[in-house]
Short mmCIF file of C-alpha atoms in Angstrom, two decimals:
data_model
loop_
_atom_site.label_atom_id
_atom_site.label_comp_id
_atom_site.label_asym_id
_atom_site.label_seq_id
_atom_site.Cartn_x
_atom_site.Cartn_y
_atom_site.Cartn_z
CA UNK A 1 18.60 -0.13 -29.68
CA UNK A 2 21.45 -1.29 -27.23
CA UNK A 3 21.61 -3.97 -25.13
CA UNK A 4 22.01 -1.26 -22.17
CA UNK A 5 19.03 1.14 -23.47
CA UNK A 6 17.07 -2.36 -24.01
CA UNK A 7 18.18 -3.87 -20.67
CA UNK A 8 17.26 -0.48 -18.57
CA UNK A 9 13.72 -0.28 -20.27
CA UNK A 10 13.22 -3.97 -19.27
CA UNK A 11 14.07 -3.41 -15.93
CA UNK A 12 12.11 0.07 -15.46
CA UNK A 13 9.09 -1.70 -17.14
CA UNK A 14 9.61 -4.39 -14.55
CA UNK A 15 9.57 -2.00 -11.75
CA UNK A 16 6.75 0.33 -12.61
CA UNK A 17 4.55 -3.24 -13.12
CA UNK A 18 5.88 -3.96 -9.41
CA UNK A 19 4.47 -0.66 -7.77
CA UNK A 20 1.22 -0.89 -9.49
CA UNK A 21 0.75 -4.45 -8.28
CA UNK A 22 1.84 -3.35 -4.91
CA UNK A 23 -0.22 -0.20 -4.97
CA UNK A 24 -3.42 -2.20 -5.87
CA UNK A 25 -3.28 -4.21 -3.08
CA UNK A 26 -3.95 -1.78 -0.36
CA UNK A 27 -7.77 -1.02 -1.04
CA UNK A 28 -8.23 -4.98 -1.32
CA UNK A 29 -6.20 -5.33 2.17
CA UNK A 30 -8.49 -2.05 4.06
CA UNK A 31 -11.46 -4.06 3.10
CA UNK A 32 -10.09 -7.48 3.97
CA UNK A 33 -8.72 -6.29 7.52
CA UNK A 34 -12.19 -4.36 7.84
CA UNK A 35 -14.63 -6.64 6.74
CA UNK A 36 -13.12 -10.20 7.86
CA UNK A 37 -10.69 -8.82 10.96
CA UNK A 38 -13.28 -6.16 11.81
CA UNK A 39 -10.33 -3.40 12.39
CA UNK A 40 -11.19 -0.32 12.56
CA UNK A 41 -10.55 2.07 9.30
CA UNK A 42 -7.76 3.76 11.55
CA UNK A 43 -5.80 0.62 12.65
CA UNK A 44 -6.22 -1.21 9.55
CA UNK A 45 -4.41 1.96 7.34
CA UNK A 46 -1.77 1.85 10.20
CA UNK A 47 -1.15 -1.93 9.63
CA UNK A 48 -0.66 -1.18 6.08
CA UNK A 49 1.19 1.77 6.81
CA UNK A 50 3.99 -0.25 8.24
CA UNK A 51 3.47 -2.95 5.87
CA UNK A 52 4.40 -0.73 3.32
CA UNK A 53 7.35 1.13 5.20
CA UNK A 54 8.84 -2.15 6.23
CA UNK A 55 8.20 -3.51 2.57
CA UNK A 56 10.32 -0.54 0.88
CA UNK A 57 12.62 0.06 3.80
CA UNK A 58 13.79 -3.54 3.78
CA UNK A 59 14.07 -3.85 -0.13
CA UNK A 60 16.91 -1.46 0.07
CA UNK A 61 18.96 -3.89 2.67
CA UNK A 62 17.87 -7.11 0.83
CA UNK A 63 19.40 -5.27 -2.02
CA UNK A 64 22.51 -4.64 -0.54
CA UNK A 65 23.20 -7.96 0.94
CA UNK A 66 22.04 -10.29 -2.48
CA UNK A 67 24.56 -7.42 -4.62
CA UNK A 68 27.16 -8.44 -1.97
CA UNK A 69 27.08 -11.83 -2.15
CA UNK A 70 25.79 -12.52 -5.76
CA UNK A 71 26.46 -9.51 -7.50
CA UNK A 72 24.83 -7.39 -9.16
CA UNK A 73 23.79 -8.52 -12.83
CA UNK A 74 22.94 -12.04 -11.51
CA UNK A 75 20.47 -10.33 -9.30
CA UNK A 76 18.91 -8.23 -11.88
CA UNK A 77 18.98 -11.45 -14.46
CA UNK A 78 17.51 -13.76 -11.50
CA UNK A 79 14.52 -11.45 -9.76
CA UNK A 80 13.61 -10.93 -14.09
CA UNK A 81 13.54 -14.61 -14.63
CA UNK A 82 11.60 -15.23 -11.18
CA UNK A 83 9.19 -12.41 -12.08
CA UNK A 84 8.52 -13.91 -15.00
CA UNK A 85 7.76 -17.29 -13.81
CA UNK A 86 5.34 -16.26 -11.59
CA UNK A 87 3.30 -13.95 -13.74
CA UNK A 88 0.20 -14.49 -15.06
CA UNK A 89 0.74 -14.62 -18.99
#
C-alpha cells in the first residue's frame, strides 16, 4: 500500500463511521422529542428534517472556511486526531 491509497481508506472509513453514527441518531431523537417533548410524529421528523439539512448543508461551508484558513491536510490530520480522541475504544 501507499501512503495515498492508505490515507484515502482512513479517511473514507472515517466518514462512512460518521454517517452511521449520525444516521442512528434519528430514531433515538423521534422518540426523545415524542416521548419527553410530546411532539407530534409530524413536527418531530420536521425538526430533524432541518437538523439534518442544516447539519450537511453547513459542513460544506465549515469546510470551506477551515481549508481557507488552515489548509487542507491540517484539517484532514486534525478532525482524524479529534475523532479519535473522542471515540469510544
Amino acid at each position: 500500500f501507499s501512503f495515498t491509497l492508505f490515507g484515502f481508506i482512513y479517511f473514507a472509513v472515517n466518514e462512512a463511521f460518521e454517517r452511521v453514527a449520525s444516521q442512528g441518531l434519528m430514531p433515538n431523537m423521534i422518540l426523545y422529542l415524542t416521548r419527553i417533548y410530546h411532539f407530534q410524529t409530524v413536527t418531530a421528523s420536521s425538526i430533524l428534517f432541518i437538523w439534518s439539512a442544516l447539519s450537511n448543508g453547513l459542513a460544506l461551508f465549515g469546510a470551506f472556511l477551515s481549508d481557507s484558513y488552515l489548509g487542507r491536510f491540517r484539517v484532514i490530520f486534525l478532525g482524524s486526531f479529534s475523532s479519535l480522541l473522542v471515540s469510544p475504544l
